PDB file of C-alpha atoms in Angstrom:
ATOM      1  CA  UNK A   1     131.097  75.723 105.515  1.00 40.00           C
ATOM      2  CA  UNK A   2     131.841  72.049 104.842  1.00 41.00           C
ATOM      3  CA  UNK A   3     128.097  71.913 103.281  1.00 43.00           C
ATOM      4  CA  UNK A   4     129.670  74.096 100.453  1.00 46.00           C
ATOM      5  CA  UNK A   5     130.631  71.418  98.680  1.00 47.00           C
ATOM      6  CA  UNK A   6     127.830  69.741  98.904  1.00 46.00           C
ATOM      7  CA  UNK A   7     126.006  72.491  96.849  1.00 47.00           C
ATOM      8  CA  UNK A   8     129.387  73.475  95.011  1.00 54.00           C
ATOM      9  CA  UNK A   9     129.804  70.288  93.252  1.00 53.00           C
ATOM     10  CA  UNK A  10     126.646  69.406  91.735  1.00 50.00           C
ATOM     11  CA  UNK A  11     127.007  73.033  89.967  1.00 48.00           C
ATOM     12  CA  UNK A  12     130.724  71.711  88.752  1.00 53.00           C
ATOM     13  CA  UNK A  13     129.462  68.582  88.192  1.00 52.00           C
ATOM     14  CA  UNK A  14     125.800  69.967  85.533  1.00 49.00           C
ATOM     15  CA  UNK A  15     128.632  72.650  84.358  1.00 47.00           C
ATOM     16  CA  UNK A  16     131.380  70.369  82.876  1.00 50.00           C
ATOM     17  CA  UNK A  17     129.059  67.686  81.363  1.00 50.00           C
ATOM     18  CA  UNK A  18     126.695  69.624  79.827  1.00 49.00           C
ATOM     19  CA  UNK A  19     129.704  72.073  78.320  1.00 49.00           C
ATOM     20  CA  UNK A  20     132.624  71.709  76.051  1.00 52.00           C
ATOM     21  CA  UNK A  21     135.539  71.967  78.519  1.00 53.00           C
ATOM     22  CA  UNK A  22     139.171  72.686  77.695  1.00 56.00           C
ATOM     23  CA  UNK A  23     140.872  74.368  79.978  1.00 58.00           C
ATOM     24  CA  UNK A  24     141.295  75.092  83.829  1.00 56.00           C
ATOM     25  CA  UNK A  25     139.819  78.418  82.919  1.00 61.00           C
ATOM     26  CA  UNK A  26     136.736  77.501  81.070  1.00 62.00           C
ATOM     27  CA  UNK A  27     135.664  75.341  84.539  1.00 59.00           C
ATOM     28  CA  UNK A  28     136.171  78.723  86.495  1.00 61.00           C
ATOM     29  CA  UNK A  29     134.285  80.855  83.918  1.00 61.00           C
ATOM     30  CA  UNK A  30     131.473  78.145  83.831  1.00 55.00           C
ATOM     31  CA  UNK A  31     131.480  77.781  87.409  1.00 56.00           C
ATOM     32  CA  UNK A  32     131.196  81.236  87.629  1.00 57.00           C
ATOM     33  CA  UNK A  33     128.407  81.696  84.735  1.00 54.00           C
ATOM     34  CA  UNK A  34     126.010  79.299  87.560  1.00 48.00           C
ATOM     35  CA  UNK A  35     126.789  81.350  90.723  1.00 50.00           C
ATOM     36  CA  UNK A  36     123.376  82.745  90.695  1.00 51.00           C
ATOM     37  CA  UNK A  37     121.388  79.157  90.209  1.00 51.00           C
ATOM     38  CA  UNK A  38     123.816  78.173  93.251  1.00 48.00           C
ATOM     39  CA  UNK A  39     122.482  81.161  95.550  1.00 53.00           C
ATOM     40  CA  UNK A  40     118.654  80.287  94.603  1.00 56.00           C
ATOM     41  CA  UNK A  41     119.470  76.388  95.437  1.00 52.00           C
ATOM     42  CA  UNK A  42     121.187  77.399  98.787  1.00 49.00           C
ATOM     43  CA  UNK A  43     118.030  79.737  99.641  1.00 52.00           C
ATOM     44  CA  UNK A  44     115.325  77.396  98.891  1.00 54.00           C
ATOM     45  CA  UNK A  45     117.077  74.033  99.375  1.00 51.00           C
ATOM     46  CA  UNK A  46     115.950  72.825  96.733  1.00 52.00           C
ATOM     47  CA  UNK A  47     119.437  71.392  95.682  1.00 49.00           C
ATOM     48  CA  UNK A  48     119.928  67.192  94.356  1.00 52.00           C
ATOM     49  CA  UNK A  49     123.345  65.592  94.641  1.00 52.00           C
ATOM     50  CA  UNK A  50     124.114  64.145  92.107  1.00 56.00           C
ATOM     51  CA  UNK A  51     125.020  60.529  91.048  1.00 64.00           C
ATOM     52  CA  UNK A  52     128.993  61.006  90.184  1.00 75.00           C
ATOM     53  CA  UNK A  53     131.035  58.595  88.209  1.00 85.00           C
ATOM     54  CA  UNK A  54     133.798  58.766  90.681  1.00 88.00           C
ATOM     55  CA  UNK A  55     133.489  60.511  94.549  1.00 85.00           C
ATOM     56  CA  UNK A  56     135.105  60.106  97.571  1.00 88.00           C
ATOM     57  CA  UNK A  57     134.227  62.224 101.028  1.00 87.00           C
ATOM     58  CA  UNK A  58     136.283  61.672 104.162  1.00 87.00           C
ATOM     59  CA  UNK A  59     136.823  62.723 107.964  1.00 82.00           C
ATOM     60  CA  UNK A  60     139.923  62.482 110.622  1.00 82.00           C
ATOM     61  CA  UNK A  61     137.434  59.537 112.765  1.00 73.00           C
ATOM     62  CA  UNK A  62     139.885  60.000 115.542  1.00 74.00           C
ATOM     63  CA  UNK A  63     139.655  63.161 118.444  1.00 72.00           C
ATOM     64  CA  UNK A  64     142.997  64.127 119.709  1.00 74.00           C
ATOM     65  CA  UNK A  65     145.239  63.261 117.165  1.00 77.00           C
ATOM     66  CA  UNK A  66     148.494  63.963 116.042  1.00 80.00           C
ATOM     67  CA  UNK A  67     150.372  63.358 112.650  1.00 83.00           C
ATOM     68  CA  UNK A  68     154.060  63.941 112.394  1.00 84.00           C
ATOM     69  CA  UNK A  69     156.140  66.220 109.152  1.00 87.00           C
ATOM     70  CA  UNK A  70     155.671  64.549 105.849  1.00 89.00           C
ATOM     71  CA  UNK A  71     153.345  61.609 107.747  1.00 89.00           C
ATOM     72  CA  UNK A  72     150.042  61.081 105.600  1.00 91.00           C
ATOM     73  CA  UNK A  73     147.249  62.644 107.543  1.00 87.00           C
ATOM     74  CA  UNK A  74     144.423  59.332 108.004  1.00 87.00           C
ATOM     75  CA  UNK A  75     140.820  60.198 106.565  1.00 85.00           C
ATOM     76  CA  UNK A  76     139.716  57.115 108.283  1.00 80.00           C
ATOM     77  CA  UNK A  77     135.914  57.863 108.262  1.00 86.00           C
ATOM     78  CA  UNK A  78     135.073  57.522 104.794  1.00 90.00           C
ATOM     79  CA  UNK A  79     131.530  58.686 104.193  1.00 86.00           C
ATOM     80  CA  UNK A  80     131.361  57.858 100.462  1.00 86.00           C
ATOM     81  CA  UNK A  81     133.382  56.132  98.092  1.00 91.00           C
ATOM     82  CA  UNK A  82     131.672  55.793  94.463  1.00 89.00           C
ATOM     83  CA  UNK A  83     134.479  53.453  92.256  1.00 90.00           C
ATOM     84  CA  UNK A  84     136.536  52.597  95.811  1.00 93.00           C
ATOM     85  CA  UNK A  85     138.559  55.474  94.422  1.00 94.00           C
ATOM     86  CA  UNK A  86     139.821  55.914  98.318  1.00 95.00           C
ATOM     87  CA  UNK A  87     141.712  53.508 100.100  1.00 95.00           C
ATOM     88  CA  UNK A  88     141.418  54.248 103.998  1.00 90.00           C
ATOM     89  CA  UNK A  89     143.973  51.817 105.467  1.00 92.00           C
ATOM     90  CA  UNK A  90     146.491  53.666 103.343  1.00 93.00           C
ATOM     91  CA  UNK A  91     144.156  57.623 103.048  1.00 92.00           C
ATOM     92  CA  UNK A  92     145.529  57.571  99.346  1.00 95.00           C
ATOM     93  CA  UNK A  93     143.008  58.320  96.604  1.00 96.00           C
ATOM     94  CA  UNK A  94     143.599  56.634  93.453  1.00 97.00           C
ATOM     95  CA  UNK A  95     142.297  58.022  90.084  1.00 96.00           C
ATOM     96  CA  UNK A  96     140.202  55.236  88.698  1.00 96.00           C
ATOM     97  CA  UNK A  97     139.919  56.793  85.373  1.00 96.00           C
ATOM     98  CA  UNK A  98     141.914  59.756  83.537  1.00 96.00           C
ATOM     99  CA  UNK A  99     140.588  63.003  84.154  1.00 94.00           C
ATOM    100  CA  UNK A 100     139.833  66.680  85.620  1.00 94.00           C
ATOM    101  CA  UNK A 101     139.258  66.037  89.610  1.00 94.00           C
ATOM    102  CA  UNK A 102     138.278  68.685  92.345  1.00 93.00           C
ATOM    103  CA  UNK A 103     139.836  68.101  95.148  1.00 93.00           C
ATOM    104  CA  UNK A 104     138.767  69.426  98.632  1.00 89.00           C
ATOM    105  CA  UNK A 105     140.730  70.082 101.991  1.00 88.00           C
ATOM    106  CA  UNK A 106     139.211  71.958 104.970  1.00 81.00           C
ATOM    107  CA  UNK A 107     139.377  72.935 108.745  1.00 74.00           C
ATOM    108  CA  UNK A 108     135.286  72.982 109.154  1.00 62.00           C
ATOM    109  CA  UNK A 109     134.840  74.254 112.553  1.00 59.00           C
ATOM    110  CA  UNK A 110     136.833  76.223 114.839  1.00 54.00           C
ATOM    111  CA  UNK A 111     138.345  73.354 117.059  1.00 56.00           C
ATOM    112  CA  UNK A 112     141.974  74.764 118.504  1.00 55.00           C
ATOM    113  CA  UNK A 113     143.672  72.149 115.363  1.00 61.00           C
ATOM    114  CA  UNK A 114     147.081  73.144 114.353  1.00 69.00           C
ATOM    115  CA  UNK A 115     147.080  72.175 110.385  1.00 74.00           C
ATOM    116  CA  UNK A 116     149.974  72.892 107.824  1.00 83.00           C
ATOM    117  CA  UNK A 117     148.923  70.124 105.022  1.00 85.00           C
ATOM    118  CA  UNK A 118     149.982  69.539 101.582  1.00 90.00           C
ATOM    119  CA  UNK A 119     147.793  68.195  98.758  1.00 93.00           C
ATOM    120  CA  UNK A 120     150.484  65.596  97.337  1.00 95.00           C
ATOM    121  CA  UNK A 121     150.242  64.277  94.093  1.00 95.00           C
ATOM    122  CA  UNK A 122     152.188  61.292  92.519  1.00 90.00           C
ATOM    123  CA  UNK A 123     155.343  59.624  92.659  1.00 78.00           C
ATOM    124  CA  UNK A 124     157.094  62.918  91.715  1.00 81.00           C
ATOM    125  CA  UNK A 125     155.638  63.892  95.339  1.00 88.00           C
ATOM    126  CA  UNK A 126     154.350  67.003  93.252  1.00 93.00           C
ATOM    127  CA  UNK A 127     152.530  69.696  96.082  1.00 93.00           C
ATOM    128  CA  UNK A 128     149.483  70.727  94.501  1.00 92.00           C
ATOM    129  CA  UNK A 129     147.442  72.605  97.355  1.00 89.00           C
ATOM    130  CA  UNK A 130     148.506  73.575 100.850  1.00 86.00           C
ATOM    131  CA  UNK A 131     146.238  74.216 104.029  1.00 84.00           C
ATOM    132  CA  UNK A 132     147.430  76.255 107.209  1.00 80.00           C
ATOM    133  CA  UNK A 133     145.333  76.246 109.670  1.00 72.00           C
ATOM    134  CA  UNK A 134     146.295  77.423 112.975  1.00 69.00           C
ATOM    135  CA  UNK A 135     144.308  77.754 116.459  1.00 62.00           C
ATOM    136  CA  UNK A 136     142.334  80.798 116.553  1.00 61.00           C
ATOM    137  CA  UNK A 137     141.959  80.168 112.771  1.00 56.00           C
ATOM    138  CA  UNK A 138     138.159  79.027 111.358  1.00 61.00           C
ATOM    139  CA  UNK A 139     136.934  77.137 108.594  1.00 68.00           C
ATOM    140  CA  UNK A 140     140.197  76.840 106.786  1.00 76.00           C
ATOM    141  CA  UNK A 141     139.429  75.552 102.768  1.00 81.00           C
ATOM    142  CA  UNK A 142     141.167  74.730  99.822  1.00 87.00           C
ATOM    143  CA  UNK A 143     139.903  73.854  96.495  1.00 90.00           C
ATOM    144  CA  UNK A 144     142.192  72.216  93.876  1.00 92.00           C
ATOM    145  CA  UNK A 145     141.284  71.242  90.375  1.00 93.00           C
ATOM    146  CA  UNK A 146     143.978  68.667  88.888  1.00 93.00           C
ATOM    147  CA  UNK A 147     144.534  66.579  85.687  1.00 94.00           C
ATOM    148  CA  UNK A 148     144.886  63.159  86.649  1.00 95.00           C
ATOM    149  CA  UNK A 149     146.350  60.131  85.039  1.00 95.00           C
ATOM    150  CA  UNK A 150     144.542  56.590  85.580  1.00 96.00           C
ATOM    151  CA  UNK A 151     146.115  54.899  88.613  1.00 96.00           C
ATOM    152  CA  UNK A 152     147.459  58.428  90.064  1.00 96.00           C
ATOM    153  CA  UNK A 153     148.096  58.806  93.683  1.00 97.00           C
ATOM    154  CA  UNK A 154     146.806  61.990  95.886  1.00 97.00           C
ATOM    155  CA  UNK A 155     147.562  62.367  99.491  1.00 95.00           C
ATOM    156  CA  UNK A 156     147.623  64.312 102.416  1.00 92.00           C
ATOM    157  CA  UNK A 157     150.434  64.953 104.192  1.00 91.00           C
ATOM    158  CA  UNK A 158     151.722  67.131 107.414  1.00 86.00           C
ATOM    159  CA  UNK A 159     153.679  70.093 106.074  1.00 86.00           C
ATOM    160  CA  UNK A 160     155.305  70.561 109.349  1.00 84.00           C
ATOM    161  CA  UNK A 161     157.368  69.016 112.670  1.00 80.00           C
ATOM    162  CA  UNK A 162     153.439  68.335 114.147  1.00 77.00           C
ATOM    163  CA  UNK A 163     150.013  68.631 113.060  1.00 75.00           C
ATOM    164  CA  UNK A 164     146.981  67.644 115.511  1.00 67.00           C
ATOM    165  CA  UNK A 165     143.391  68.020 116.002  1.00 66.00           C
ATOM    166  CA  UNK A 166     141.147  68.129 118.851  1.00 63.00           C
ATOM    167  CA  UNK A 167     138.098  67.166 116.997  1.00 59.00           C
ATOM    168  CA  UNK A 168     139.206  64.715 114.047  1.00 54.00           C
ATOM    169  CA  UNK A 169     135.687  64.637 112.379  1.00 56.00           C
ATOM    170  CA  UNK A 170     136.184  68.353 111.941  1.00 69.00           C
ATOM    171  CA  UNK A 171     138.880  67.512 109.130  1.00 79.00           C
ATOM    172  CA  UNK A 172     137.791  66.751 105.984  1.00 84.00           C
ATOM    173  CA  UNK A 173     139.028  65.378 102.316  1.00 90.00           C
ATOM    174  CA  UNK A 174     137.440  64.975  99.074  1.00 90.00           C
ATOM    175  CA  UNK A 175     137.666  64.261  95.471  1.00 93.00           C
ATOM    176  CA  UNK A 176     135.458  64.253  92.821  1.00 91.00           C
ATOM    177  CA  UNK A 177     135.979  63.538  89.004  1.00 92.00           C
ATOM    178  CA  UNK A 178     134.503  66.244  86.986  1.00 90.00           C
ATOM    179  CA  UNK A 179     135.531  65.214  83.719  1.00 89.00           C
ATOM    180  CA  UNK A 180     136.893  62.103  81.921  1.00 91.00           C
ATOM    181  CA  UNK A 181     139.584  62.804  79.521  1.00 88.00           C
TER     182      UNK A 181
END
């Protein structure tokens, strides 16, 4: 399931530029309009990712590990990073620009992790997404779509006394800017 967004985004992505957007519903109803051309790109692979202005993809790098309550869960193995948008010593992403970002938080695999995460955003420590995953639980996901200001801070963080994972690179965290405002 974590190749979903892989073929999820670049229908976002052709939606939002090529179509007056205004509203959090307009990307949903647009999204929507395009679920069709996603189902023919997923059966005949025939999908291109695209070249985003701003795109981050990360994993857990570590097996066995632990974070602690309100401790900022480390997306250490950081795949992409178009505009350095994601700074791994710290696993904060940083808006580079102003604008409407997806962001993407998911359990991939059934591993036995034990995951309660919030999607933190700001100095306000705003919650904008949560994630449980427990241990018989399977490809856990959440999608959140977010107006950012330039130079705003999103996080993950443990939502309870002890998260872990047995797998790390089964743990996953990405943003994507799908419009400038």
């Amino acid at each position: 399931m974590n190749l979903l967004i892989l073929f999820l985004l670049p229908i976002i992505y052709d939606v939002v530029r090529s179509e007056h957007v205004s509203t959090f519903t307009d990307v949903f109803d647009l999204v929507a309009k395009y679920n069709t051309l996603m189902e023919e790109q997923i059966k005949t692979k025939e999908y291109d990712r695209p070249r985003f202005k701003v795109y981050t993809e990360q994993y857990v790098s570590t097996d066995y590990v632990t974070f602690y309550l309100n401790e900022t869960i480390q997306f250490s193995d950081v795949r992409e990073n178009v505009k350095g948008c994601y700074n791994s010593s710290t696993s904060v992403f940083q808006a580079p620009v102003s604008g409407l970002y997806l962001f993407y938080i998911g359990q991939t695999e059934p591993r036995g992790d034990l995951l309660q995460a919030d999607i933190v955003r700001g100095n306000g420590h705003e919650i904008i997404g949560f994630l449980a995953s427990y241990i018989l639980n399977t490809k856990n996901e959440v999608y959140v779509i977010a107006n950012l200001d330039a130079d705003e801070d999103v996080w993950i963080e443990c939502a309870i006394s002890q998260c872990w994972s047995r797998y790390g690179f089964y743990l996953m965290f990405s943003g994507v800017l799908l419009q400038e405002l």
